[in-house]
């Protein structure tokens, strides 16, 4: 199983990090060991002083595919969930400055807490899914799949040119604006359409 993630997929988030709008999706990979499942805690790593939350919608791939045409891409995922793409922003900024890959800042152990999935059929329109993140009871991030630069289908079409998609693979689809730091003791709750699907405690 592999985890693919898309960077810079929401205009307001691109602006807040002073990045430029990419012509095609920015892709990076995370190892399976980055996942935190079943509401397990996140342990703040000692190699960073600036861990940021990024709440994201996550697709679960349901069918083997390569070079998938965008118009058939909807057949390749059957569940949508929510996850957090924890980022060691201090490390990422250093790596970006040197033009080096981001893996250490994005794919470290515990960097990807994953919540419960909902079946695609439970949504009236997958291109209008609202989601949010609460930190200590306060909403800190709010997004909607209608704000994505690259739709779920465009992402699947693009990534499958390079990486064969297999059943169970996950795709983190990018974060909306207002990413921010966590500290030890924080409680995070992620929701889709107001439904709580993920809870993470920072320890
Ligand atoms: Zn992200």
PDB file of C-alpha atoms and ligand atoms in Angstrom:
ATOM      1  CA  UNK A   1       0.000   0.000   0.000  1.00  0.00           C
ATOM      2  CA  UNK A   2       1.239   3.467  -0.766  1.00  0.00           C
ATOM      3  CA  UNK A   3       0.234   6.960   0.239  1.00  0.00           C
ATOM      4  CA  UNK A   4       0.297   9.698  -2.351  1.00  0.00           C
ATOM      5  CA  UNK A   5      -0.208  13.301  -1.404  1.00  0.00           C
ATOM      6  CA  UNK A   6      -0.925  16.440  -3.367  1.00  0.00           C
ATOM      7  CA  UNK A   7       0.617  19.772  -2.453  1.00  0.00           C
ATOM      8  CA  UNK A   8      -0.610  23.251  -3.422  1.00  0.00           C
ATOM      9  CA  UNK A   9      -4.165  22.334  -4.386  1.00  0.00           C
ATOM     10  CA  UNK A  10      -5.993  25.273  -2.778  1.00  0.00           C
ATOM     11  CA  UNK A  11      -5.254  28.846  -3.897  1.00  0.00           C
ATOM     12  CA  UNK A  12      -5.594  30.455  -0.453  1.00  0.00           C
ATOM     13  CA  UNK A  13      -3.144  27.958   1.072  1.00  0.00           C
ATOM     14  CA  UNK A  14      -0.624  28.548  -1.735  1.00  0.00           C
ATOM     15  CA  UNK A  15      -0.760  32.294  -0.966  1.00  0.00           C
ATOM     16  CA  UNK A  16      -0.251  31.868   2.765  1.00  0.00           C
ATOM     17  CA  UNK A  17       3.005  29.928   2.169  1.00  0.00           C
ATOM     18  CA  UNK A  18       4.116  32.313  -0.618  1.00  0.00           C
ATOM     19  CA  UNK A  19       4.182  29.507  -3.175  1.00  0.00           C
ATOM     20  CA  UNK A  20       3.122  29.775  -6.819  1.00  0.00           C
ATOM     21  CA  UNK A  21       0.075  28.074  -8.353  1.00  0.00           C
ATOM     22  CA  UNK A  22       1.390  24.949 -10.089  1.00  0.00           C
ATOM     23  CA  UNK A  23       0.332  24.012 -13.631  1.00  0.00           C
ATOM     24  CA  UNK A  24       0.030  20.365 -12.692  1.00  0.00           C
ATOM     25  CA  UNK A  25      -0.518  18.695  -9.307  1.00  0.00           C
ATOM     26  CA  UNK A  26       2.513  18.632  -6.995  1.00  0.00           C
ATOM     27  CA  UNK A  27       2.945  15.013  -5.854  1.00  0.00           C
ATOM     28  CA  UNK A  28       4.843  13.519  -2.956  1.00  0.00           C
ATOM     29  CA  UNK A  29       4.779  10.112  -1.287  1.00  0.00           C
ATOM     30  CA  UNK A  30       4.599   9.036   2.322  1.00  0.00           C
ATOM     31  CA  UNK A  31       5.516   5.595   3.651  1.00  0.00           C
ATOM     32  CA  UNK A  32       2.920   3.400   5.361  1.00  0.00           C
ATOM     33  CA  UNK A  33       4.693   4.013   8.685  1.00  0.00           C
ATOM     34  CA  UNK A  34       3.489   7.640   8.550  1.00  0.00           C
ATOM     35  CA  UNK A  35      -0.090   6.509   9.227  1.00  0.00           C
ATOM     36  CA  UNK A  36      -1.778   6.806  12.598  1.00  0.00           C
ATOM     37  CA  UNK A  37      -5.017   4.895  12.717  1.00  0.00           C
ATOM     38  CA  UNK A  38      -7.893   4.476  15.151  1.00  0.00           C
ATOM     39  CA  UNK A  39      -7.471   7.796  16.950  1.00  0.00           C
ATOM     40  CA  UNK A  40      -4.023   6.955  18.313  1.00  0.00           C
ATOM     41  CA  UNK A  41      -2.015   9.911  19.689  1.00  0.00           C
ATOM     42  CA  UNK A  42       0.599  11.816  17.723  1.00  0.00           C
ATOM     43  CA  UNK A  43       3.979  12.020  19.432  1.00  0.00           C
ATOM     44  CA  UNK A  44       5.699  15.354  18.776  1.00  0.00           C
ATOM     45  CA  UNK A  45       9.053  14.487  17.170  1.00  0.00           C
ATOM     46  CA  UNK A  46      12.264  15.902  18.616  1.00  0.00           C
ATOM     47  CA  UNK A  47      13.685  16.872  15.187  1.00  0.00           C
ATOM     48  CA  UNK A  48      11.223  19.731  14.713  1.00  0.00           C
ATOM     49  CA  UNK A  49      10.124  22.814  16.603  1.00  0.00           C
ATOM     50  CA  UNK A  50       7.380  23.699  14.143  1.00  0.00           C
ATOM     51  CA  UNK A  51       4.900  20.913  13.400  1.00  0.00           C
ATOM     52  CA  UNK A  52       1.913  22.212  11.417  1.00  0.00           C
ATOM     53  CA  UNK A  53      -1.486  20.592  10.911  1.00  0.00           C
ATOM     54  CA  UNK A  54      -2.938  20.355   7.394  1.00  0.00           C
ATOM     55  CA  UNK A  55      -6.413  18.842   7.226  1.00  0.00           C
ATOM     56  CA  UNK A  56      -7.146  17.077   3.929  1.00  0.00           C
ATOM     57  CA  UNK A  57      -9.755  14.945   2.211  1.00  0.00           C
ATOM     58  CA  UNK A  58      -8.367  11.478   1.509  1.00  0.00           C
ATOM     59  CA  UNK A  59      -9.381   9.132  -1.312  1.00  0.00           C
ATOM     60  CA  UNK A  60      -9.223   5.368  -0.953  1.00  0.00           C
ATOM     61  CA  UNK A  61      -8.450   3.604  -4.229  1.00  0.00           C
ATOM     62  CA  UNK A  62     -10.769   0.688  -4.998  1.00  0.00           C
ATOM     63  CA  UNK A  63      -9.483  -0.553  -8.330  1.00  0.00           C
ATOM     64  CA  UNK A  64      -6.134  -1.307  -9.955  1.00  0.00           C
ATOM     65  CA  UNK A  65      -5.283   1.239 -12.630  1.00  0.00           C
ATOM     66  CA  UNK A  66      -2.607   2.958 -14.675  1.00  0.00           C
ATOM     67  CA  UNK A  67      -2.925   5.855 -17.137  1.00  0.00           C
ATOM     68  CA  UNK A  68      -6.494   6.377 -16.012  1.00  0.00           C
ATOM     69  CA  UNK A  69      -8.539   8.717 -18.167  1.00  0.00           C
ATOM     70  CA  UNK A  70     -10.006  11.604 -16.193  1.00  0.00           C
ATOM     71  CA  UNK A  71     -13.534  10.753 -17.327  1.00  0.00           C
ATOM     72  CA  UNK A  72     -13.270   7.238 -15.876  1.00  0.00           C
ATOM     73  CA  UNK A  73     -11.360   8.253 -12.745  1.00  0.00           C
ATOM     74  CA  UNK A  74     -14.510   8.293 -10.568  1.00  0.00           C
ATOM     75  CA  UNK A  75     -14.609   4.494 -10.885  1.00  0.00           C
ATOM     76  CA  UNK A  76     -11.274   4.129  -9.110  1.00  0.00           C
ATOM     77  CA  UNK A  77     -12.198   5.342  -5.644  1.00  0.00           C
ATOM     78  CA  UNK A  78     -15.146   4.314  -3.526  1.00  0.00           C
ATOM     79  CA  UNK A  79     -14.480   5.944  -0.153  1.00  0.00           C
ATOM     80  CA  UNK A  80     -13.581   9.425   1.041  1.00  0.00           C
ATOM     81  CA  UNK A  81     -12.131  10.188   4.431  1.00  0.00           C
ATOM     82  CA  UNK A  82     -10.278  12.874   6.260  1.00  0.00           C
ATOM     83  CA  UNK A  83      -6.679  12.927   7.419  1.00  0.00           C
ATOM     84  CA  UNK A  84      -4.034  15.287   8.704  1.00  0.00           C
ATOM     85  CA  UNK A  85      -0.815  15.835   6.793  1.00  0.00           C
ATOM     86  CA  UNK A  86       1.425  16.835   9.700  1.00  0.00           C
ATOM     87  CA  UNK A  87       4.359  18.817   8.359  1.00  0.00           C
ATOM     88  CA  UNK A  88       7.645  19.705  10.021  1.00  0.00           C
ATOM     89  CA  UNK A  89       7.508  23.206   8.522  1.00  0.00           C
ATOM     90  CA  UNK A  90      10.943  24.257   9.792  1.00  0.00           C
ATOM     91  CA  UNK A  91      12.521  21.215   8.155  1.00  0.00           C
ATOM     92  CA  UNK A  92      10.468  21.609   4.987  1.00  0.00           C
ATOM     93  CA  UNK A  93      11.523  25.259   4.609  1.00  0.00           C
ATOM     94  CA  UNK A  94      15.189  24.281   4.930  1.00  0.00           C
ATOM     95  CA  UNK A  95      14.807  21.485   2.379  1.00  0.00           C
ATOM     96  CA  UNK A  96      12.879  23.734  -0.037  1.00  0.00           C
ATOM     97  CA  UNK A  97      15.589  26.391   0.198  1.00  0.00           C
ATOM     98  CA  UNK A  98      18.183  23.802  -0.809  1.00  0.00           C
ATOM     99  CA  UNK A  99      15.939  22.384  -3.549  1.00  0.00           C
ATOM    100  CA  UNK A 100      15.885  19.004  -1.805  1.00  0.00           C
ATOM    101  CA  UNK A 101      12.971  16.518  -1.520  1.00  0.00           C
ATOM    102  CA  UNK A 102      10.499  16.954   1.354  1.00  0.00           C
ATOM    103  CA  UNK A 103      10.172  13.373   2.607  1.00  0.00           C
ATOM    104  CA  UNK A 104      11.735  13.976   6.024  1.00  0.00           C
ATOM    105  CA  UNK A 105       9.356  16.886   6.655  1.00  0.00           C
ATOM    106  CA  UNK A 106       6.235  15.104   5.420  1.00  0.00           C
ATOM    107  CA  UNK A 107       6.588  11.335   5.691  1.00  0.00           C
ATOM    108  CA  UNK A 108       8.012  10.824   9.166  1.00  0.00           C
ATOM    109  CA  UNK A 109       6.445   8.358  11.634  1.00  0.00           C
ATOM    110  CA  UNK A 110       2.973   9.498  12.650  1.00  0.00           C
ATOM    111  CA  UNK A 111       2.817  12.302  10.078  1.00  0.00           C
ATOM    112  CA  UNK A 112      -0.479  11.063   8.640  1.00  0.00           C
ATOM    113  CA  UNK A 113      -3.343  10.465  11.078  1.00  0.00           C
ATOM    114  CA  UNK A 114      -6.248   8.932   9.202  1.00  0.00           C
ATOM    115  CA  UNK A 115      -9.902   9.023  10.177  1.00  0.00           C
ATOM    116  CA  UNK A 116     -12.939   6.911   9.384  1.00  0.00           C
ATOM    117  CA  UNK A 117     -13.959   6.704   5.725  1.00  0.00           C
ATOM    118  CA  UNK A 118     -17.394   7.371   4.248  1.00  0.00           C
ATOM    119  CA  UNK A 119     -18.704   5.655   1.155  1.00  0.00           C
ATOM    120  CA  UNK A 120     -18.701   7.843  -1.942  1.00  0.00           C
ATOM    121  CA  UNK A 121     -22.403   7.088  -2.382  1.00  0.00           C
ATOM    122  CA  UNK A 122     -23.194   8.822   0.905  1.00  0.00           C
ATOM    123  CA  UNK A 123     -22.391  12.200  -0.726  1.00  0.00           C
ATOM    124  CA  UNK A 124     -24.869  13.890  -3.043  1.00  0.00           C
ATOM    125  CA  UNK A 125     -21.949  15.619  -4.812  1.00  0.00           C
ATOM    126  CA  UNK A 126     -18.310  14.734  -4.181  1.00  0.00           C
ATOM    127  CA  UNK A 127     -17.299  18.084  -5.649  1.00  0.00           C
ATOM    128  CA  UNK A 128     -19.080  19.920  -2.817  1.00  0.00           C
ATOM    129  CA  UNK A 129     -17.758  18.258   0.336  1.00  0.00           C
ATOM    130  CA  UNK A 130     -17.139  20.522   3.303  1.00  0.00           C
ATOM    131  CA  UNK A 131     -14.566  19.563   5.893  1.00  0.00           C
ATOM    132  CA  UNK A 132     -12.929  21.175   8.877  1.00  0.00           C
ATOM    133  CA  UNK A 133     -10.383  20.887  11.623  1.00  0.00           C
ATOM    134  CA  UNK A 134     -10.852  21.910  15.243  1.00  0.00           C
ATOM    135  CA  UNK A 135      -7.987  22.544  17.636  1.00  0.00           C
ATOM    136  CA  UNK A 136      -8.961  22.476  21.298  1.00  0.00           C
ATOM    137  CA  UNK A 137     -12.593  23.055  20.371  1.00  0.00           C
ATOM    138  CA  UNK A 138     -11.967  25.996  18.019  1.00  0.00           C
ATOM    139  CA  UNK A 139     -12.356  25.666  14.235  1.00  0.00           C
ATOM    140  CA  UNK A 140      -8.944  26.417  12.700  1.00  0.00           C
ATOM    141  CA  UNK A 141      -9.351  25.177   9.110  1.00  0.00           C
ATOM    142  CA  UNK A 142     -12.359  24.959   6.842  1.00  0.00           C
ATOM    143  CA  UNK A 143     -12.406  23.751   3.262  1.00  0.00           C
ATOM    144  CA  UNK A 144     -14.616  22.426   0.515  1.00  0.00           C
ATOM    145  CA  UNK A 145     -13.723  20.138  -2.359  1.00  0.00           C
ATOM    146  CA  UNK A 146     -15.196  22.793  -4.674  1.00  0.00           C
ATOM    147  CA  UNK A 147     -12.130  24.986  -3.897  1.00  0.00           C
ATOM    148  CA  UNK A 148      -9.636  22.417  -5.186  1.00  0.00           C
ATOM    149  CA  UNK A 149      -7.499  23.458  -8.160  1.00  0.00           C
ATOM    150  CA  UNK A 150      -7.247  19.833  -9.309  1.00  0.00           C
ATOM    151  CA  UNK A 151     -10.374  17.723  -8.776  1.00  0.00           C
ATOM    152  CA  UNK A 152     -10.277  14.174  -7.391  1.00  0.00           C
ATOM    153  CA  UNK A 153     -10.576  12.882 -10.960  1.00  0.00           C
ATOM    154  CA  UNK A 154      -7.822  15.147 -12.319  1.00  0.00           C
ATOM    155  CA  UNK A 155      -5.535  14.010  -9.495  1.00  0.00           C
ATOM    156  CA  UNK A 156      -6.193  10.314 -10.183  1.00  0.00           C
ATOM    157  CA  UNK A 157      -5.605  10.806 -13.914  1.00  0.00           C
ATOM    158  CA  UNK A 158      -2.349  12.657 -13.292  1.00  0.00           C
ATOM    159  CA  UNK A 159      -0.799  10.481 -10.586  1.00  0.00           C
ATOM    160  CA  UNK A 160      -1.689   7.245 -12.422  1.00  0.00           C
ATOM    161  CA  UNK A 161       0.543   8.306 -15.327  1.00  0.00           C
ATOM    162  CA  UNK A 162       3.512   7.834 -13.021  1.00  0.00           C
ATOM    163  CA  UNK A 163       2.329   5.422 -10.312  1.00  0.00           C
ATOM    164  CA  UNK A 164       0.102   2.396 -10.852  1.00  0.00           C
ATOM    165  CA  UNK A 165      -2.747   2.723  -8.387  1.00  0.00           C
ATOM    166  CA  UNK A 166      -3.576  -0.360  -6.349  1.00  0.00           C
ATOM    167  CA  UNK A 167      -6.557  -1.246  -4.189  1.00  0.00           C
ATOM    168  CA  UNK A 168      -6.153   0.336  -0.764  1.00  0.00           C
ATOM    169  CA  UNK A 169      -3.770   3.084  -1.852  1.00  0.00           C
ATOM    170  CA  UNK A 170      -4.518   6.458  -0.301  1.00  0.00           C
ATOM    171  CA  UNK A 171      -4.390   9.907  -1.844  1.00  0.00           C
ATOM    172  CA  UNK A 172      -4.234  12.994   0.389  1.00  0.00           C
ATOM    173  CA  UNK A 173      -5.732  15.711  -1.796  1.00  0.00           C
ATOM    174  CA  UNK A 174      -4.224  18.904  -0.360  1.00  0.00           C
ATOM    175  CA  UNK A 175      -5.002  21.319   2.421  1.00  0.00           C
ATOM    176  CA  UNK A 176      -7.078  24.504   2.408  1.00  0.00           C
ATOM    177  CA  UNK A 177      -5.837  27.758   3.989  1.00  0.00           C
ATOM    178  CA  UNK A 178      -5.008  28.487   7.620  1.00  0.00           C
ATOM    179  CA  UNK A 179      -2.487  25.781   8.434  1.00  0.00           C
ATOM    180  CA  UNK A 180      -0.868  26.344  11.800  1.00  0.00           C
ATOM    181  CA  UNK A 181       1.244  24.915  14.601  1.00  0.00           C
ATOM    182  CA  UNK A 182       0.432  22.320  17.242  1.00  0.00           C
ATOM    183  CA  UNK A 183       1.949  21.976  20.689  1.00  0.00           C
ATOM    184  CA  UNK A 184       2.000  19.058  23.102  1.00  0.00           C
ATOM    185  CA  UNK A 185      -1.385  18.783  24.772  1.00  0.00           C
ATOM    186  CA  UNK A 186      -3.439  19.948  21.765  1.00  0.00           C
ATOM    187  CA  UNK A 187      -6.553  18.009  20.767  1.00  0.00           C
ATOM    188  CA  UNK A 188      -7.442  17.907  17.084  1.00  0.00           C
ATOM    189  CA  UNK A 189     -10.786  16.845  15.626  1.00  0.00           C
ATOM    190  CA  UNK A 190     -11.423  16.545  11.886  1.00  0.00           C
ATOM    191  CA  UNK A 191     -14.904  16.507  10.399  1.00  0.00           C
ATOM    192  CA  UNK A 192     -16.560  15.967   7.055  1.00  0.00           C
ATOM    193  CA  UNK A 193     -19.958  17.668   6.656  1.00  0.00           C
ATOM    194  CA  UNK A 194     -19.950  18.257  10.422  1.00  0.00           C
ATOM    195  CA  UNK A 195     -19.432  14.580  11.208  1.00  0.00           C
ATOM    196  CA  UNK A 196     -16.506  13.819  13.517  1.00  0.00           C
ATOM    197  CA  UNK A 197     -14.274  11.223  11.817  1.00  0.00           C
ATOM    198  CA  UNK A 198     -10.862  11.748  13.371  1.00  0.00           C
ATOM    199  CA  UNK A 199      -9.511  12.682  16.763  1.00  0.00           C
ATOM    200  CA  UNK A 200      -5.807  13.098  17.527  1.00  0.00           C
ATOM    201  CA  UNK A 201      -4.110  14.060  20.715  1.00  0.00           C
ATOM    202  CA  UNK A 202      -0.643  15.638  20.495  1.00  0.00           C
ATOM    203  CA  UNK A 203       1.656  14.170  23.118  1.00  0.00           C
TER     204      UNK A 203
HETATM  205 ZN1  LIG B   1      -0.595  18.624   2.660  1.00  0.00          ZN
END
